[in-house]
Amino acid sequence: MSIKNVTVAGGGVLGGQIAFQSQFMGFNVTVYDVNDSALKHSEQLMTSYPDIYKNFYADGEKADKVIENIRFSSNLTDAVQDADLVIEAIPENVNIKKDFYEQLSRVAPQKAIFASNSSTFVPSQFVDSVDRPEKFLALHFANQIWVNNNAEIMGHSGTDGKYIDELVKFARDIRMVPFKLNKEQHGYILNSLLVPFLDAGQKLWANEISDPHTIDKAWMLATKAPMGPFAILDVVGLQTPYNLALSRSETDEEQAKIARLIKEMIDKGHTGLAAGKGFYEYPNPEYQQESFLKL
């Protein structure tokens, strides 16, 4: 098959980026979300992307037309009616995802491949909720996908290899670098390395060992890295780490502390880079200033 029509389910920070990048590269794109308010928010998040693309891509001028060429729908049946590929980018909650896949299976055309952008879960956790297990797999992107252009592709034991190959091709077609995993792994390659790092930083904060800026400074100074864990969390957006900490909180008091601290920030609207404030204030965060690593 040849993928032409892409539906992105979930128009949040990363879902919106996937949709924008796919349409920029010439695919027909529909964004689905639960209501018109969420869709309006998704469209608003995209308004800053044309300027970014003009500075990043030689052909970035065409980004001006992207938003007007994306279709937005809060009706799932309508959103997937012609879909060749449905990329799920909804919250990191097992029950929400299972319910979504059950609904999607009832209304999606049989030709459609289902791909999850889940950051931490694996396809086999949801395969019983889909009606086409052979066409179900994971396609994981990193935030700010125009520059962090890796795409991790992971099937489960029942995924037909030809659909893995199809998504490798799709990833290349939208200027991603595909990384095909040989077997299921929670966190894929990237997050298997990144999540423990971010978790370590959050534990230092939650246990009052030090504050986020000092922790970032220690890491950046010692490793010459451009960002510390809390700057990275701002780029990721705090909703995802909150969901992850909350899912672990029933059996882990440290994770419960982390969830409470992040929830306080979310309730204030300090959800990270996209909101203009998280652990840092944007567009000129302190960690990017020359003085940040000075005594």
Short mmCIF file of N, CA and C in Angstrom, two decimals, residues 92 117-123 125 138-142 150-154 179 181 183-196 244 248:
data_model
loop_
_atom_site.label_atom_id
_atom_site.label_comp_id
_atom_site.label_asym_id
_atom_site.label_seq_id
_atom_site.Cartn_x
_atom_site.Cartn_y
_atom_site.Cartn_z
N GLU A 92 -0.96 9.45 28.02
CA GLU A 92 -0.33 8.21 28.44
C GLU A 92 -1.11 7.56 29.59
N ASN A 117 2.00 6.50 19.22
CA ASN A 117 3.16 7.32 19.55
C ASN A 117 3.45 7.26 21.05
N SER A 118 2.90 6.28 21.74
CA SER A 118 3.11 6.17 23.19
C SER A 118 4.58 6.27 23.55
N SER A 119 4.87 7.03 24.59
CA SER A 119 6.26 7.22 25.02
C SER A 119 6.79 6.03 25.82
N THR A 120 5.91 5.34 26.54
CA THR A 120 6.38 4.34 27.50
C THR A 120 5.73 2.97 27.35
N PHE A 121 4.56 2.90 26.74
CA PHE A 121 3.86 1.63 26.60
C PHE A 121 4.29 0.91 25.31
N VAL A 122 3.95 -0.38 25.23
CA VAL A 122 4.29 -1.17 24.04
C VAL A 122 3.01 -1.68 23.39
N PRO A 123 3.05 -2.00 22.09
CA PRO A 123 1.83 -2.39 21.38
C PRO A 123 1.07 -3.56 21.98
N GLN A 125 0.35 -4.25 24.86
CA GLN A 125 -0.54 -3.85 25.95
C GLN A 125 -1.92 -3.45 25.44
N ALA A 138 3.99 0.55 16.86
CA ALA A 138 4.31 1.84 17.47
C ALA A 138 5.18 2.64 16.52
N LEU A 139 4.92 3.95 16.49
CA LEU A 139 5.72 4.90 15.71
C LEU A 139 5.95 6.10 16.62
N HIS A 140 7.15 6.16 17.20
CA HIS A 140 7.42 7.13 18.26
C HIS A 140 8.30 8.27 17.77
N PHE A 141 7.85 9.50 18.03
CA PHE A 141 8.58 10.70 17.66
C PHE A 141 9.08 11.41 18.91
N ALA A 142 10.09 12.25 18.73
CA ALA A 142 10.59 13.12 19.80
C ALA A 142 10.03 14.52 19.61
N ASN A 150 14.13 11.82 14.81
CA ASN A 150 14.19 10.36 14.88
C ASN A 150 12.77 9.80 14.98
N ALA A 151 12.56 8.66 14.36
CA ALA A 151 11.27 7.96 14.42
C ALA A 151 11.54 6.50 14.76
N GLU A 152 11.07 6.06 15.92
CA GLU A 152 11.31 4.70 16.38
C GLU A 152 10.10 3.83 16.03
N ILE A 153 10.36 2.72 15.38
CA ILE A 153 9.30 1.88 14.85
C ILE A 153 9.40 0.50 15.50
N MET A 154 8.32 0.11 16.18
CA MET A 154 8.35 -1.11 16.98
C MET A 154 7.05 -1.88 16.84
N PHE A 179 14.35 4.34 13.06
CA PHE A 179 15.07 3.35 13.84
C PHE A 179 14.13 2.18 14.10
N LEU A 181 13.15 -1.24 15.73
CA LEU A 181 13.49 -2.10 16.86
C LEU A 181 13.21 -3.55 16.52
N LYS A 183 12.50 -5.93 18.74
CA LYS A 183 11.50 -6.49 19.64
C LYS A 183 10.93 -5.37 20.49
N GLU A 184 9.88 -5.68 21.24
CA GLU A 184 9.26 -4.68 22.11
C GLU A 184 10.19 -4.27 23.25
N GLN A 185 10.17 -2.98 23.53
CA GLN A 185 10.95 -2.44 24.63
C GLN A 185 10.23 -1.21 25.15
N HIS A 186 9.83 -1.23 26.43
CA HIS A 186 9.23 -0.05 27.03
C HIS A 186 10.22 1.11 26.94
N GLY A 187 9.78 2.21 26.35
CA GLY A 187 10.66 3.36 26.21
C GLY A 187 11.49 3.35 24.95
N TYR A 188 11.33 2.31 24.12
CA TYR A 188 12.08 2.22 22.86
C TYR A 188 13.59 2.37 23.17
N ILE A 189 14.33 2.99 22.24
CA ILE A 189 15.75 3.25 22.47
C ILE A 189 15.91 4.58 23.22
N LEU A 190 15.33 5.63 22.66
CA LEU A 190 15.53 6.97 23.20
C LEU A 190 15.10 7.08 24.66
N ASN A 191 13.85 6.72 24.95
CA ASN A 191 13.34 6.90 26.31
C ASN A 191 13.89 5.88 27.29
N SER A 192 14.40 4.75 26.79
CA SER A 192 15.07 3.81 27.69
C SER A 192 16.33 4.45 28.28
N LEU A 193 16.90 5.37 27.52
CA LEU A 193 18.05 6.12 28.01
C LEU A 193 17.63 7.40 28.73
N LEU A 194 16.62 8.09 28.18
CA LEU A 194 16.25 9.41 28.68
C LEU A 194 15.43 9.39 29.97
N VAL A 195 14.45 8.48 30.07
CA VAL A 195 13.53 8.50 31.22
C VAL A 195 14.27 8.28 32.54
N PRO A 196 15.19 7.31 32.64
CA PRO A 196 15.91 7.19 33.92
C PRO A 196 16.70 8.44 34.28
N LEU A 244 3.17 9.92 33.74
CA LEU A 244 4.06 8.80 34.04
C LEU A 244 4.25 8.65 35.55
N ARG A 248 2.78 5.57 38.42
CA ARG A 248 3.64 4.81 39.34
C ARG A 248 3.38 5.13 40.81
#
